[in-house]
Amino acid sequence: YNRGIAIANTLKGFCYWTFGDNDLAIEAAMEALEISKRENYRLIEAESYYILARGYMDVRETAKAKEAIEKAEELALEGKDWEQVCSIYNLKGVILFIENKTDIALHFYTKALETGRSHAVDSINFPRIISNMGECYAPENPSLALSYYTQALAMARRTGNKITEASIASIIGHAYLQKKDLNTAERYLQDALQLARNLGLRRVIRHAYSGL
């Protein structure tokens, strides 16, 4: 059942990326991509490129990440999979943010949120986008950034998005660390650490420990 194998590999790829195992994520996405291209599964192909973009981004293969996310966007728009499109715009923003292109990153985060809302995408996808928008404001307006983080954390909890909840709690902890509010920072960082341990999110565990 080739379609099932391809889908399973994209899901494996997402899990590996979430754990921080980028090489395994890329390997799984490549397997999915090979099947989906051969069998003409266009939306699975888009998801494969999306996972590849995540993996390449984290190992600092920026050119490959950009190439993969552009291909993912083209295929997702063709298939009118708006949840996928929403995620792709968000990831495009992250890649640009890493390159210090904050204004363009914010444009894509806003586009991701608008696309999701206009096409009734499940709101479980929104907390990460809102948190990312906050990071764009953080250098010049920390209070505004914190309001975005707080809104995103509340939505993550409301929608049961535990992965994003852990990540945002750690981000908020670091924000309070910058404000020298050490007690509040510790509380959020400990919450993030406990949840990240339960889920096996090594990336978030490292981020929380660095704050602590």
PDB file of C-alpha atoms in Angstrom:
ATOM      1  CA  TYR A   1       0.000   0.000   0.000  1.00  0.00           C
ATOM      2  CA  ASN A   2       2.293   2.725  -1.327  1.00  0.00           C
ATOM      3  CA  ARG A   3       0.132   5.667  -0.351  1.00  0.00           C
ATOM      4  CA  GLY A   4       0.101   4.470   3.248  1.00  0.00           C
ATOM      5  CA  ILE A   5       3.863   3.967   3.245  1.00  0.00           C
ATOM      6  CA  ALA A   6       4.415   7.484   1.914  1.00  0.00           C
ATOM      7  CA  ILE A   7       2.083   9.064   4.487  1.00  0.00           C
ATOM      8  CA  ALA A   8       3.690   7.059   7.297  1.00  0.00           C
ATOM      9  CA  ASN A   9       7.112   8.336   6.265  1.00  0.00           C
ATOM     10  CA  THR A  10       5.973  11.982   6.342  1.00  0.00           C
ATOM     11  CA  LEU A  11       4.577  11.399   9.840  1.00  0.00           C
ATOM     12  CA  LYS A  12       7.794   9.701  10.920  1.00  0.00           C
ATOM     13  CA  GLY A  13       9.705  12.626   9.474  1.00  0.00           C
ATOM     14  CA  PHE A  14       7.657  15.121  11.479  1.00  0.00           C
ATOM     15  CA  CYS A  15       8.187  13.125  14.688  1.00  0.00           C
ATOM     16  CA  TYR A  16      11.935  12.843  14.113  1.00  0.00           C
ATOM     17  CA  TRP A  17      12.161  16.574  13.427  1.00  0.00           C
ATOM     18  CA  THR A  18      10.191  17.324  16.600  1.00  0.00           C
ATOM     19  CA  PHE A  19      12.600  15.178  18.615  1.00  0.00           C
ATOM     20  CA  GLY A  20      15.528  17.025  17.028  1.00  0.00           C
ATOM     21  CA  ASP A  21      16.727  14.071  14.909  1.00  0.00           C
ATOM     22  CA  ASN A  22      17.081  16.033  11.683  1.00  0.00           C
ATOM     23  CA  ASP A  23      19.060  13.426   9.742  1.00  0.00           C
ATOM     24  CA  LEU A  24      16.351  10.823  10.378  1.00  0.00           C
ATOM     25  CA  ALA A  25      13.646  13.359   9.505  1.00  0.00           C
ATOM     26  CA  ILE A  26      15.315  14.094   6.167  1.00  0.00           C
ATOM     27  CA  GLU A  27      15.764  10.383   5.467  1.00  0.00           C
ATOM     28  CA  ALA A  28      12.073   9.620   6.121  1.00  0.00           C
ATOM     29  CA  ALA A  29      10.957  12.597   4.017  1.00  0.00           C
ATOM     30  CA  MET A  30      13.172  11.458   1.146  1.00  0.00           C
ATOM     31  CA  GLU A  31      11.543   8.019   1.205  1.00  0.00           C
ATOM     32  CA  ALA A  32       8.096   9.619   1.142  1.00  0.00           C
ATOM     33  CA  LEU A  33       9.151  11.948  -1.662  1.00  0.00           C
ATOM     34  CA  GLU A  34      10.424   9.092  -3.821  1.00  0.00           C
ATOM     35  CA  ILE A  35       7.123   7.193  -3.518  1.00  0.00           C
ATOM     36  CA  SER A  36       4.882  10.236  -3.947  1.00  0.00           C
ATOM     37  CA  LYS A  37       6.707  11.373  -7.085  1.00  0.00           C
ATOM     38  CA  ARG A  38       6.579   7.891  -8.599  1.00  0.00           C
ATOM     39  CA  GLU A  39       2.880   7.426  -7.792  1.00  0.00           C
ATOM     40  CA  ASN A  40       1.894  11.070  -8.411  1.00  0.00           C
ATOM     41  CA  TYR A  41       0.627  11.738  -4.869  1.00  0.00           C
ATOM     42  CA  ARG A  42       0.865  15.518  -5.173  1.00  0.00           C
ATOM     43  CA  LEU A  43      -0.178  16.531  -1.655  1.00  0.00           C
ATOM     44  CA  ILE A  44       2.025  13.882  -0.039  1.00  0.00           C
ATOM     45  CA  GLU A  45       4.844  15.198  -2.209  1.00  0.00           C
ATOM     46  CA  ALA A  46       4.126  18.674  -0.836  1.00  0.00           C
ATOM     47  CA  GLU A  47       4.238  17.361   2.733  1.00  0.00           C
ATOM     48  CA  SER A  48       7.518  15.563   1.975  1.00  0.00           C
ATOM     49  CA  TYR A  49       9.098  18.794   0.775  1.00  0.00           C
ATOM     50  CA  TYR A  50       7.720  20.569   3.858  1.00  0.00           C
ATOM     51  CA  ILE A  51       9.407  18.072   6.200  1.00  0.00           C
ATOM     52  CA  LEU A  52      12.617  18.346   4.172  1.00  0.00           C
ATOM     53  CA  ALA A  53      12.529  22.130   4.527  1.00  0.00           C
ATOM     54  CA  ARG A  54      12.242  21.781   8.317  1.00  0.00           C
ATOM     55  CA  GLY A  55      15.157  19.371   8.495  1.00  0.00           C
ATOM     56  CA  TYR A  56      17.412  21.353   6.178  1.00  0.00           C
ATOM     57  CA  MET A  57      16.588  24.572   8.042  1.00  0.00           C
ATOM     58  CA  ASP A  58      17.719  23.101  11.348  1.00  0.00           C
ATOM     59  CA  VAL A  59      21.006  21.793   9.957  1.00  0.00           C
ATOM     60  CA  ARG A  60      21.601  25.224   8.393  1.00  0.00           C
ATOM     61  CA  GLU A  61      21.272  24.029   4.790  1.00  0.00           C
ATOM     62  CA  THR A  62      19.393  27.224   3.995  1.00  0.00           C
ATOM     63  CA  ALA A  63      19.488  27.000   0.204  1.00  0.00           C
ATOM     64  CA  LYS A  64      18.059  23.484   0.289  1.00  0.00           C
ATOM     65  CA  ALA A  65      15.423  24.543   2.820  1.00  0.00           C
ATOM     66  CA  LYS A  66      14.301  27.405   0.596  1.00  0.00           C
ATOM     67  CA  GLU A  67      14.155  25.202  -2.484  1.00  0.00           C
ATOM     68  CA  ALA A  68      12.095  22.578  -0.636  1.00  0.00           C
ATOM     69  CA  ILE A  69       9.616  25.055   0.848  1.00  0.00           C
ATOM     70  CA  GLU A  70       9.031  26.691  -2.554  1.00  0.00           C
ATOM     71  CA  LYS A  71       8.203  23.310  -4.079  1.00  0.00           C
ATOM     72  CA  ALA A  72       5.939  22.488  -1.134  1.00  0.00           C
ATOM     73  CA  GLU A  73       4.078  25.784  -1.562  1.00  0.00           C
ATOM     74  CA  GLU A  74       3.528  25.271  -5.289  1.00  0.00           C
ATOM     75  CA  LEU A  75       2.095  21.773  -4.776  1.00  0.00           C
ATOM     76  CA  ALA A  76      -0.063  22.705  -1.774  1.00  0.00           C
ATOM     77  CA  LEU A  77      -1.600  25.691  -3.576  1.00  0.00           C
ATOM     78  CA  GLU A  78      -2.269  23.504  -6.609  1.00  0.00           C
ATOM     79  CA  GLY A  79      -4.084  21.006  -4.383  1.00  0.00           C
ATOM     80  CA  LYS A  80      -5.854  23.728  -2.356  1.00  0.00           C
ATOM     81  CA  ASP A  81      -4.846  22.089   0.929  1.00  0.00           C
ATOM     82  CA  TRP A  82      -5.201  25.220   3.037  1.00  0.00           C
ATOM     83  CA  GLU A  83      -3.986  23.704   6.293  1.00  0.00           C
ATOM     84  CA  GLN A  84      -0.823  22.667   4.501  1.00  0.00           C
ATOM     85  CA  VAL A  85      -0.519  26.101   2.857  1.00  0.00           C
ATOM     86  CA  CYS A  86      -0.908  27.746   6.262  1.00  0.00           C
ATOM     87  CA  SER A  87       1.935  25.638   7.707  1.00  0.00           C
ATOM     88  CA  ILE A  88       4.132  26.299   4.687  1.00  0.00           C
ATOM     89  CA  TYR A  89       3.743  30.092   4.942  1.00  0.00           C
ATOM     90  CA  ASN A  90       4.630  29.870   8.622  1.00  0.00           C
ATOM     91  CA  LEU A  91       7.775  27.855   7.891  1.00  0.00           C
ATOM     92  CA  LYS A  92       8.764  30.286   5.130  1.00  0.00           C
ATOM     93  CA  GLY A  93       8.586  32.978   7.782  1.00  0.00           C
ATOM     94  CA  VAL A  94      10.813  30.990  10.145  1.00  0.00           C
ATOM     95  CA  ILE A  95      13.457  30.446   7.456  1.00  0.00           C
ATOM     96  CA  LEU A  96      13.475  34.184   6.699  1.00  0.00           C
ATOM     97  CA  PHE A  97      13.537  35.082  10.401  1.00  0.00           C
ATOM     98  CA  ILE A  98      16.662  32.965  10.874  1.00  0.00           C
ATOM     99  CA  GLU A  99      18.240  35.005   8.063  1.00  0.00           C
ATOM    100  CA  ASN A 100      17.388  38.196  10.037  1.00  0.00           C
ATOM    101  CA  LYS A 101      14.800  39.225   7.422  1.00  0.00           C
ATOM    102  CA  THR A 102      12.289  40.070  10.131  1.00  0.00           C
ATOM    103  CA  ASP A 103       9.899  42.247   8.120  1.00  0.00           C
ATOM    104  CA  ILE A 104       9.474  39.647   5.369  1.00  0.00           C
ATOM    105  CA  ALA A 105       9.167  36.904   7.985  1.00  0.00           C
ATOM    106  CA  LEU A 106       6.363  38.833   9.683  1.00  0.00           C
ATOM    107  CA  HIS A 107       4.645  39.194   6.304  1.00  0.00           C
ATOM    108  CA  PHE A 108       4.557  35.408   5.869  1.00  0.00           C
ATOM    109  CA  TYR A 109       3.434  34.795   9.463  1.00  0.00           C
ATOM    110  CA  THR A 110       0.567  37.235   8.894  1.00  0.00           C
ATOM    111  CA  LYS A 111      -0.219  35.555   5.573  1.00  0.00           C
ATOM    112  CA  ALA A 112      -0.253  32.148   7.296  1.00  0.00           C
ATOM    113  CA  LEU A 113      -2.702  33.361   9.947  1.00  0.00           C
ATOM    114  CA  GLU A 114      -4.955  35.101   7.417  1.00  0.00           C
ATOM    115  CA  THR A 115      -4.962  32.033   5.153  1.00  0.00           C
ATOM    116  CA  GLY A 116      -5.855  29.765   8.063  1.00  0.00           C
ATOM    117  CA  ARG A 117      -8.668  31.966   9.302  1.00  0.00           C
ATOM    118  CA  SER A 118     -10.148  32.677   5.860  1.00  0.00           C
ATOM    119  CA  HIS A 119     -10.253  28.955   5.017  1.00  0.00           C
ATOM    120  CA  ALA A 120     -11.488  27.735   8.429  1.00  0.00           C
ATOM    121  CA  VAL A 121      -8.280  25.818   9.194  1.00  0.00           C
ATOM    122  CA  ASP A 122      -8.290  24.118  12.601  1.00  0.00           C
ATOM    123  CA  SER A 123      -7.129  26.691  15.172  1.00  0.00           C
ATOM    124  CA  ILE A 124      -4.705  24.159  16.659  1.00  0.00           C
ATOM    125  CA  ASN A 125      -2.358  25.420  13.917  1.00  0.00           C
ATOM    126  CA  PHE A 126      -2.458  29.070  15.031  1.00  0.00           C
ATOM    127  CA  PRO A 127      -0.543  29.231  18.359  1.00  0.00           C
ATOM    128  CA  ARG A 128       2.850  28.621  16.766  1.00  0.00           C
ATOM    129  CA  ILE A 129       2.201  31.323  14.151  1.00  0.00           C
ATOM    130  CA  ILE A 130       1.126  33.869  16.780  1.00  0.00           C
ATOM    131  CA  SER A 131       4.186  33.071  18.899  1.00  0.00           C
ATOM    132  CA  ASN A 132       6.435  33.521  15.866  1.00  0.00           C
ATOM    133  CA  MET A 133       4.862  36.914  15.214  1.00  0.00           C
ATOM    134  CA  GLY A 134       5.724  37.868  18.782  1.00  0.00           C
ATOM    135  CA  GLU A 135       9.372  36.986  18.196  1.00  0.00           C
ATOM    136  CA  CYS A 136       9.494  39.528  15.372  1.00  0.00           C
ATOM    137  CA  TYR A 137       8.459  42.289  17.801  1.00  0.00           C
ATOM    138  CA  ALA A 138      10.687  41.150  20.687  1.00  0.00           C
ATOM    139  CA  PRO A 139      13.851  43.192  19.943  1.00  0.00           C
ATOM    140  CA  GLU A 140      12.058  46.564  19.822  1.00  0.00           C
ATOM    141  CA  ASN A 141       8.881  45.991  21.829  1.00  0.00           C
ATOM    142  CA  PRO A 142       9.254  43.195  24.404  1.00  0.00           C
ATOM    143  CA  SER A 143       5.896  43.982  26.031  1.00  0.00           C
ATOM    144  CA  LEU A 144       4.052  43.579  22.730  1.00  0.00           C
ATOM    145  CA  ALA A 145       5.958  40.358  22.062  1.00  0.00           C
ATOM    146  CA  LEU A 146       4.949  39.012  25.476  1.00  0.00           C
ATOM    147  CA  SER A 147       1.291  39.738  24.747  1.00  0.00           C
ATOM    148  CA  TYR A 148       1.572  37.628  21.564  1.00  0.00           C
ATOM    149  CA  TYR A 149       3.265  34.813  23.496  1.00  0.00           C
ATOM    150  CA  THR A 150       0.590  34.870  26.194  1.00  0.00           C
ATOM    151  CA  GLN A 151      -2.197  34.756  23.613  1.00  0.00           C
ATOM    152  CA  ALA A 152      -0.452  31.901  21.799  1.00  0.00           C
ATOM    153  CA  LEU A 153       0.078  29.887  24.993  1.00  0.00           C
ATOM    154  CA  ALA A 154      -3.586  30.230  25.988  1.00  0.00           C
ATOM    155  CA  MET A 155      -4.672  29.053  22.529  1.00  0.00           C
ATOM    156  CA  ALA A 156      -2.217  26.138  22.579  1.00  0.00           C
ATOM    157  CA  ARG A 157      -3.671  24.973  25.896  1.00  0.00           C
ATOM    158  CA  ARG A 158      -7.235  25.473  24.686  1.00  0.00           C
ATOM    159  CA  THR A 159      -6.669  23.463  21.496  1.00  0.00           C
ATOM    160  CA  GLY A 160      -4.606  20.737  23.157  1.00  0.00           C
ATOM    161  CA  ASN A 161      -1.466  21.561  21.175  1.00  0.00           C
ATOM    162  CA  LYS A 162       1.033  20.195  23.715  1.00  0.00           C
ATOM    163  CA  ILE A 163       4.115  20.443  21.485  1.00  0.00           C
ATOM    164  CA  THR A 164       3.564  24.149  20.908  1.00  0.00           C
ATOM    165  CA  GLU A 165       2.545  24.702  24.536  1.00  0.00           C
ATOM    166  CA  ALA A 166       5.930  23.397  25.713  1.00  0.00           C
ATOM    167  CA  SER A 167       7.832  25.523  23.209  1.00  0.00           C
ATOM    168  CA  ILE A 168       5.939  28.738  23.968  1.00  0.00           C
ATOM    169  CA  ALA A 169       6.233  28.258  27.740  1.00  0.00           C
ATOM    170  CA  SER A 170      10.006  28.126  27.293  1.00  0.00           C
ATOM    171  CA  ILE A 171       9.954  31.236  25.082  1.00  0.00           C
ATOM    172  CA  ILE A 172       7.928  33.092  27.729  1.00  0.00           C
ATOM    173  CA  GLY A 173      10.403  31.971  30.367  1.00  0.00           C
ATOM    174  CA  HIS A 174      13.242  33.502  28.368  1.00  0.00           C
ATOM    175  CA  ALA A 175      11.194  36.691  27.878  1.00  0.00           C
ATOM    176  CA  TYR A 176      10.785  37.083  31.655  1.00  0.00           C
ATOM    177  CA  LEU A 177      14.475  36.329  32.058  1.00  0.00           C
ATOM    178  CA  GLN A 178      15.199  39.364  29.864  1.00  0.00           C
ATOM    179  CA  LYS A 179      12.900  41.425  32.111  1.00  0.00           C
ATOM    180  CA  LYS A 180      14.886  40.201  35.182  1.00  0.00           C
ATOM    181  CA  ASP A 181      11.732  38.655  36.644  1.00  0.00           C
ATOM    182  CA  LEU A 182      13.531  35.484  37.672  1.00  0.00           C
ATOM    183  CA  ASN A 183      10.740  33.860  39.693  1.00  0.00           C
ATOM    184  CA  THR A 184       8.241  34.063  36.846  1.00  0.00           C
ATOM    185  CA  ALA A 185      10.903  32.980  34.354  1.00  0.00           C
ATOM    186  CA  GLU A 186      11.720  29.910  36.434  1.00  0.00           C
ATOM    187  CA  ARG A 187       8.049  28.933  36.710  1.00  0.00           C
ATOM    188  CA  TYR A 188       7.521  28.991  32.937  1.00  0.00           C
ATOM    189  CA  LEU A 189      10.829  27.264  32.227  1.00  0.00           C
ATOM    190  CA  GLN A 190      10.072  24.471  34.695  1.00  0.00           C
ATOM    191  CA  ASP A 191       6.611  24.002  33.162  1.00  0.00           C
ATOM    192  CA  ALA A 192       8.177  23.837  29.694  1.00  0.00           C
ATOM    193  CA  LEU A 193      10.831  21.390  30.864  1.00  0.00           C
ATOM    194  CA  GLN A 194       8.343  19.003  32.457  1.00  0.00           C
ATOM    195  CA  LEU A 195       6.051  18.968  29.433  1.00  0.00           C
ATOM    196  CA  ALA A 196       8.963  18.659  26.993  1.00  0.00           C
ATOM    197  CA  ARG A 197      10.352  15.700  28.937  1.00  0.00           C
ATOM    198  CA  ASN A 198       6.979  13.959  28.808  1.00  0.00           C
ATOM    199  CA  LEU A 199       6.829  14.445  25.036  1.00  0.00           C
ATOM    200  CA  GLY A 200      10.513  13.778  24.296  1.00  0.00           C
ATOM    201  CA  LEU A 201      11.101  17.232  22.802  1.00  0.00           C
ATOM    202  CA  ARG A 202      14.867  17.485  23.070  1.00  0.00           C
ATOM    203  CA  ARG A 203      14.987  20.855  21.306  1.00  0.00           C
ATOM    204  CA  VAL A 204      12.649  22.396  23.897  1.00  0.00           C
ATOM    205  CA  ILE A 205      14.434  20.627  26.765  1.00  0.00           C
ATOM    206  CA  ARG A 206      17.707  22.275  25.719  1.00  0.00           C
ATOM    207  CA  HIS A 207      16.026  25.687  25.396  1.00  0.00           C
ATOM    208  CA  ALA A 208      14.413  25.403  28.831  1.00  0.00           C
ATOM    209  CA  TYR A 209      17.644  24.276  30.486  1.00  0.00           C
ATOM    210  CA  SER A 210      19.546  27.168  28.903  1.00  0.00           C
ATOM    211  CA  GLY A 211      17.074  29.582  30.492  1.00  0.00           C
ATOM    212  CA  LEU A 212      17.281  27.861  33.860  1.00  0.00           C
TER     213      LEU A 212
END
